[in-house]
Amino acid sequence: MKKLRRLFLAVLIHSAFSGSPALAASAADNTQTVLIGFAGPLAWPLAQSGQYGVQLAIDEANRAGYSMNGKKIVFKLLAMDDKADVAVAGFVAKSMVTAGVAGVIGHWLSAPTIVAAPIYAAAGVPQISASAAAPEFTQQGYATSFRAVGSSEDVAIAIAEFATQELKSKRIAIIDDTTAFGARMAELFAEQFRSPNQVVVRSTVSNKTSDFNAVLTQFTAGEVDLIFFGGYLRRSEDLVRARQRLRVSAKLFLTGSVVNPIFLSMIQGAGDGLFASAPGKHYEEHPQFKALEKNFHAKFRTGISVYTVSSYDACNTLIAAIKKANSLEPHRIVEELHKIRHKGLLGTVAFDANGNLQNPAFTVYRIQDQRWVPVKTYDVRRKSCAPDIGTGTAACDRN
């Protein structure tokens, strides 16, 4: 087994560097290559869009030019595939450290991100996730761990407020796909309601199945006016199709990564009454977005998702910290990340002492005319206790 692991690690490193110009940097040309890592399931279209966002930020930084200690800095992307597997994520993190990255954008899913964190922390390498929402990531106490989007705790507050105040939901079914993300998201959402009568159904489905029939037929027509689903993109597609097939009238609120053109093509018009939340403010309204969109389409010939933008913001934040530190010493970069305020497309990126986004924002979208249309944006302020959303009255003050 140990031989197999060593062989796998060697293959990862070889595949990452094979033909890479990062190893070809020459002292004679007075340049210095700085590696920025990206880790995630690279075969997944959405993770790939995040990788592209990092590459775009790197390209822009290199065009702008930057020198350190008399040498021109050339940023290079080192992308590694963790296959959304916690075992592989550990090998990838060690490979990133061995390669000498200045920082890592990733990992993609929460579980691999959490597993990789102590490895980066031991090496002092900053890790900024642009997608992992599990609160546990930044609760491990590592100074090197940062999150460029709000956590599941943050978004649960925004979704619950929207469900009760905007959708006027009074009878809610909560379902999750038993993944670490989905189950935790459903739990946090349920905690926002103090009235036991509001959550009338609480169910789970296996993340290995596409069968939602039993879950959706356990309540009668009209018994539920909103279905909340904590789960990933593939199971979300299955739920949408089952809801349409069974003619369930309740509105559906999805989580995870569905606010993107990929999901719209997957459900093919079955989006009536669908809502979802996405990190950050509505980025298409940002004055810099048109230029980014033009450059992105010209280079990658594909659509932009919110996680393209969050990854772009995370990489730009890391590069800004490197420039402020004027050093490639990991601890200097980490120190600057704890102080930084970077204006990103999704909002200002600034971290609290634990590495969480200080003032996370979320936008609720709905499907309209085969497009995700923004409905309302929430600026979340963390609080020490939960408000009584069921009655609409605050039980405590937000921090």
XYZ file of C-alpha atoms in Angstrom:
399
model
C 0.000 0.000 0.000
C 2.830 2.420 0.862
C 4.507 1.698 -2.477
C 1.222 2.357 -4.258
C 0.783 5.675 -2.456
C 4.341 6.751 -3.298
C 3.772 5.809 -6.933
C 0.482 7.748 -7.034
C 2.153 10.812 -5.513
C 4.951 10.603 -8.089
C 2.419 10.395 -10.914
C 0.563 13.435 -9.579
C 3.734 15.498 -9.417
C 4.888 14.336 -12.848
C 1.515 15.069 -14.461
C 1.416 18.499 -12.855
C 4.858 19.508 -14.076
C 5.183 17.602 -17.336
C 5.978 20.164 -19.975
C 5.292 22.980 -17.527
C 7.074 26.294 -18.189
C 7.182 26.753 -14.417
C 10.300 24.550 -14.322
C 11.890 26.364 -17.239
C 12.370 29.695 -15.477
C 15.899 30.951 -16.035
C 17.914 33.260 -13.839
C 19.493 34.667 -17.000
C 16.260 36.285 -18.147
C 15.871 38.048 -14.800
C 12.458 36.576 -14.109
C 11.091 34.506 -11.278
C 8.192 32.096 -11.643
C 5.645 32.005 -8.826
C 3.301 29.029 -8.748
C -0.332 29.440 -7.725
C -2.157 26.186 -7.117
C -5.705 25.212 -7.960
C -7.099 21.951 -6.580
C -10.442 20.308 -7.289
C -12.164 17.695 -9.456
C -10.854 19.014 -12.766
C -13.147 16.830 -14.859
C -16.230 18.528 -13.389
C -17.408 21.381 -15.648
C -18.113 23.687 -12.717
C -14.728 23.097 -11.077
C -13.155 23.608 -14.483
C -14.878 26.997 -14.683
C -13.268 27.859 -11.355
C -9.873 26.816 -12.702
C -10.458 29.087 -15.692
C -11.280 31.968 -13.347
C -7.920 31.492 -11.607
C -6.125 31.337 -14.945
C -7.778 34.568 -16.075
C -6.668 36.359 -12.889
C -3.123 35.097 -13.424
C -3.100 36.239 -17.053
C -4.267 39.714 -16.040
C -1.638 39.963 -13.306
C 1.124 39.008 -15.739
C -0.063 41.561 -18.309
C -0.039 44.267 -15.634
C 3.511 43.323 -14.652
C 5.108 43.128 -11.227
C 8.689 42.996 -10.005
C 10.126 41.852 -6.685
C 13.723 42.360 -5.601
C 14.725 43.399 -9.101
C 13.166 40.387 -10.805
C 10.062 40.277 -12.937
C 7.478 38.000 -11.346
C 5.643 35.606 -13.669
C 2.681 33.851 -12.087
C 1.932 30.325 -13.290
C -1.023 28.070 -12.590
C -0.440 24.606 -11.161
C -3.752 22.724 -11.366
C -4.150 19.311 -9.715
C -7.094 16.936 -9.763
C -8.260 15.762 -6.326
C -11.169 13.863 -7.932
C -13.446 15.125 -5.122
C -11.905 12.356 -3.000
C -10.593 12.992 0.516
C -7.822 10.398 0.107
C -6.600 11.946 -3.141
C -6.896 15.458 -1.691
C -4.201 14.656 0.868
C -1.785 13.551 -1.855
C -2.589 16.639 -3.915
C -1.950 18.953 -0.951
C 1.433 17.326 -0.310
C 2.271 17.658 -4.003
C 1.381 21.345 -3.939
C 3.660 21.894 -0.962
C 6.484 19.937 -2.616
C 6.093 22.036 -5.752
C 6.599 25.214 -3.721
C 3.339 26.992 -4.467
C 2.879 30.476 -3.039
C -0.734 29.620 -2.233
C -3.603 27.377 -3.256
C -7.091 28.223 -4.473
C -9.120 25.208 -3.362
C -10.070 22.606 -2.753
C -13.529 22.453 -4.331
C -15.799 20.375 -2.111
C -15.853 20.833 1.647
C -14.583 17.396 2.717
C -11.382 17.462 0.576
C -10.828 21.093 1.583
C -10.989 20.179 5.277
C -8.638 17.203 4.844
C -6.060 19.282 2.946
C -6.064 22.182 5.432
C -3.664 20.728 8.056
C -1.155 19.817 5.334
C -1.052 23.375 4.035
C -0.995 24.697 7.597
C 2.024 22.564 8.515
C 3.903 24.067 5.558
C 2.574 27.588 6.187
C 1.014 27.722 2.702
C -2.121 29.904 2.423
C -5.239 28.087 1.219
C -8.248 30.046 -0.036
C -11.342 28.057 -0.939
C -13.697 29.734 -3.391
C -16.460 27.154 -3.021
C -16.273 25.022 0.154
C -19.068 26.158 2.472
C -18.784 23.791 5.457
C -18.205 25.793 8.673
C -15.789 23.105 9.885
C -13.138 24.202 7.368
C -12.313 27.403 9.232
C -13.164 25.992 12.647
C -9.997 23.872 12.677
C -7.974 26.846 13.868
C -5.384 27.091 11.085
C -4.074 30.589 10.317
C -3.530 29.514 6.701
C -7.201 28.662 6.011
C -9.375 31.240 4.256
C -12.790 31.191 2.612
C -13.689 33.640 -0.191
C -17.429 32.873 0.004
C -19.863 32.750 2.894
C -20.310 29.556 4.890
C -23.352 27.287 5.118
C -24.267 29.034 8.379
C -24.339 32.385 6.620
C -26.426 31.280 3.657
C -28.921 29.415 5.867
C -29.838 32.745 7.471
C -30.415 34.421 4.101
C -32.435 31.534 2.636
C -34.673 31.215 5.703
C -35.391 34.927 5.659
C -36.244 34.807 1.958
C -38.456 31.732 2.396
C -40.546 33.300 5.139
C -40.543 36.992 4.227
C -40.572 36.856 0.419
C -42.128 33.482 -0.418
C -44.400 33.549 2.657
C -43.733 29.837 3.164
C -45.580 28.332 6.125
C -45.214 24.578 5.471
C -41.707 23.509 4.506
C -40.219 20.138 3.543
C -36.452 19.787 4.058
C -34.544 17.112 2.142
C -30.814 16.394 1.911
C -28.645 14.011 -0.119
C -26.681 12.643 2.908
C -23.424 14.234 1.760
C -21.467 16.203 4.358
C -22.446 19.427 2.615
C -26.079 18.548 1.983
C -26.842 17.180 5.450
C -25.150 20.092 7.197
C -26.889 22.621 4.950
C -30.293 21.085 5.703
C -29.556 21.006 9.422
C -28.502 24.654 9.502
C -31.568 25.701 7.513
C -33.885 23.799 9.870
C -32.277 25.507 12.870
C -33.522 28.869 11.641
C -37.139 27.959 12.445
C -38.351 27.929 16.018
C -41.923 26.995 15.224
C -42.115 23.176 14.875
C -45.171 23.548 12.657
C -43.226 25.188 9.829
C -41.022 22.190 9.016
C -43.624 19.525 8.270
C -41.324 17.023 6.514
C -37.654 16.176 7.145
C -36.224 13.514 4.804
C -33.015 12.250 3.251
C -32.126 10.473 0.017
C -28.936 8.659 -0.871
C -26.471 10.674 -2.903
C -26.081 7.537 -5.028
C -29.702 7.414 -6.198
C -31.802 9.420 -8.604
C -35.128 8.181 -7.152
C -37.056 10.958 -5.404
C -40.486 9.348 -5.823
C -40.846 8.098 -2.244
C -39.711 11.419 -0.778
C -42.039 13.539 -2.904
C -45.112 11.323 -2.449
C -44.923 11.198 1.349
C -46.870 14.457 1.657
C -50.220 15.216 0.109
C -50.893 17.914 -2.457
C -51.021 21.301 -0.757
C -49.489 20.054 2.488
C -46.120 21.653 1.620
C -45.644 25.025 -0.074
C -41.811 24.960 -0.225
C -39.278 22.168 -0.644
C -35.738 22.969 0.476
C -33.016 20.658 -0.830
C -29.499 20.469 0.576
C -27.435 18.669 -2.025
C -25.121 18.792 -4.991
C -25.849 19.534 -8.634
C -26.543 16.025 -9.957
C -29.097 15.139 -7.274
C -30.648 18.580 -7.695
C -31.288 17.769 -11.345
C -32.937 14.468 -10.356
C -35.176 16.239 -7.846
C -36.257 18.866 -10.381
C -37.227 16.194 -12.904
C -39.116 14.125 -10.303
C -40.981 17.207 -9.110
C -42.077 17.971 -12.671
C -43.023 14.359 -13.408
C -45.120 14.029 -10.229
C -46.614 17.513 -10.707
C -45.654 18.711 -7.257
C -46.905 22.288 -6.918
C -44.639 23.356 -4.050
C -41.879 25.816 -4.871
C -38.365 24.392 -4.787
C -35.295 26.029 -3.263
C -31.945 24.506 -4.246
C -28.483 24.955 -2.808
C -24.954 24.190 -3.881
C -23.848 25.091 -7.352
C -26.971 25.142 -9.538
C -26.896 28.836 -10.463
C -25.057 28.379 -13.742
C -25.748 27.726 -17.453
C -24.700 24.076 -17.055
C -27.600 23.299 -14.726
C -30.080 25.066 -16.989
C -29.018 22.840 -19.875
C -29.367 19.763 -17.633
C -32.981 20.412 -16.572
C -34.103 21.532 -20.047
C -37.031 23.772 -19.226
C -38.184 22.104 -15.995
C -37.433 25.214 -13.948
C -40.858 26.609 -13.074
C -40.983 27.696 -9.426
C -37.266 27.099 -8.837
C -35.161 29.311 -6.563
C -31.550 29.057 -5.479
C -28.900 31.068 -3.689
C -25.390 31.868 -4.872
C -22.449 33.506 -3.074
C -21.869 37.210 -3.426
C -23.648 40.104 -5.030
C -25.016 39.868 -8.567
C -21.686 40.052 -10.390
C -23.128 40.871 -13.835
C -23.945 44.339 -12.506
C -20.307 44.996 -11.577
C -18.687 47.563 -13.909
C -15.681 45.285 -14.527
C -17.739 42.246 -15.459
C -18.219 43.037 -19.163
C -14.461 43.152 -19.712
C -13.981 39.939 -17.759
C -16.750 38.224 -19.713
C -15.264 39.275 -23.035
C -11.784 38.018 -22.116
C -13.168 34.820 -20.631
C -15.233 33.874 -23.670
C -12.372 34.706 -26.020
C -9.986 32.426 -24.148
C -12.157 29.551 -22.923
C -15.248 29.526 -25.190
C -17.591 28.563 -22.361
C -20.015 30.115 -19.895
C -19.217 31.884 -16.645
C -20.598 30.667 -13.327
C -20.590 32.361 -9.945
C -17.749 30.020 -8.960
C -15.715 31.239 -11.927
C -16.025 34.676 -10.359
C -15.387 33.550 -6.762
C -12.233 31.723 -7.910
C -11.175 34.796 -9.882
C -11.692 36.975 -6.787
C -9.825 34.494 -4.564
C -6.810 34.382 -6.885
C -6.702 38.156 -7.204
C -6.821 38.396 -3.409
C -3.859 36.021 -3.093
C -1.876 37.954 -5.709
C -2.692 41.233 -3.949
C -1.401 39.770 -0.666
C 1.835 38.660 -2.342
C 2.339 42.162 -3.689
C 1.588 43.786 -0.326
C 3.997 41.422 1.400
C 6.570 42.040 -1.356
C 7.812 38.619 -0.401
C 7.320 34.960 -1.229
C 7.781 33.918 2.391
C 4.568 32.021 3.232
C 4.127 33.550 6.683
C 4.396 37.064 5.224
C 1.700 36.286 2.648
C -0.559 34.788 5.335
C -0.085 37.909 7.500
C -1.180 40.130 4.611
C -4.211 37.952 3.894
C -5.394 38.490 7.451
C -5.199 42.265 6.904
C -6.278 42.573 3.287
C -9.386 44.264 1.859
C -9.681 43.408 -1.822
C -12.550 44.708 -3.949
C -13.773 41.698 -5.875
C -16.636 41.261 -8.305
C -18.742 39.440 -5.701
C -17.983 42.013 -3.007
C -15.110 43.037 -0.743
C -12.850 40.143 0.254
C -11.705 40.637 3.830
C -11.246 37.882 6.396
C -11.969 37.650 10.102
C -9.550 36.072 12.577
C -10.726 32.581 11.619
C -10.338 33.131 7.891
C -14.052 33.532 7.157
C -15.337 36.238 4.856
C -16.124 39.197 7.128
C -19.320 40.376 5.476
C -20.615 37.613 3.236
C -23.322 38.397 0.726
C -25.709 36.023 -1.040
C -28.042 36.580 -3.951
C -31.265 34.640 -4.394
C -32.082 33.772 -8.007
C -35.094 32.292 -9.743
C -35.415 30.693 -13.166
C -37.269 32.882 -15.624
C -37.313 32.480 -19.412
C -34.604 29.798 -19.178
C -32.283 32.149 -17.301
C -31.237 32.633 -13.692
C -32.587 36.048 -12.725
C -31.516 37.790 -9.481
C -34.352 38.427 -7.031
C -32.761 39.745 -3.849
C -29.306 40.148 -2.310
C -28.611 39.676 1.400
C -25.646 41.084 3.308
C -25.291 38.672 6.188
C -24.015 39.814 9.566
C -23.189 36.959 11.902
C -25.137 36.789 15.106
C -24.712 35.126 18.477
C -28.174 33.565 18.490
C -30.873 32.814 15.941
C -33.813 35.140 15.245
C -37.312 33.796 15.476
C -37.867 33.763 11.729
C -41.137 31.935 12.173
C -42.729 34.995 13.771
C -40.598 37.593 11.992
C -39.369 39.057 15.296
C -35.731 39.192 16.330
C -34.718 37.245 19.395
C -31.258 38.768 19.434
C -29.191 41.394 17.677
C -26.898 40.597 14.803
C -23.233 41.296 15.377
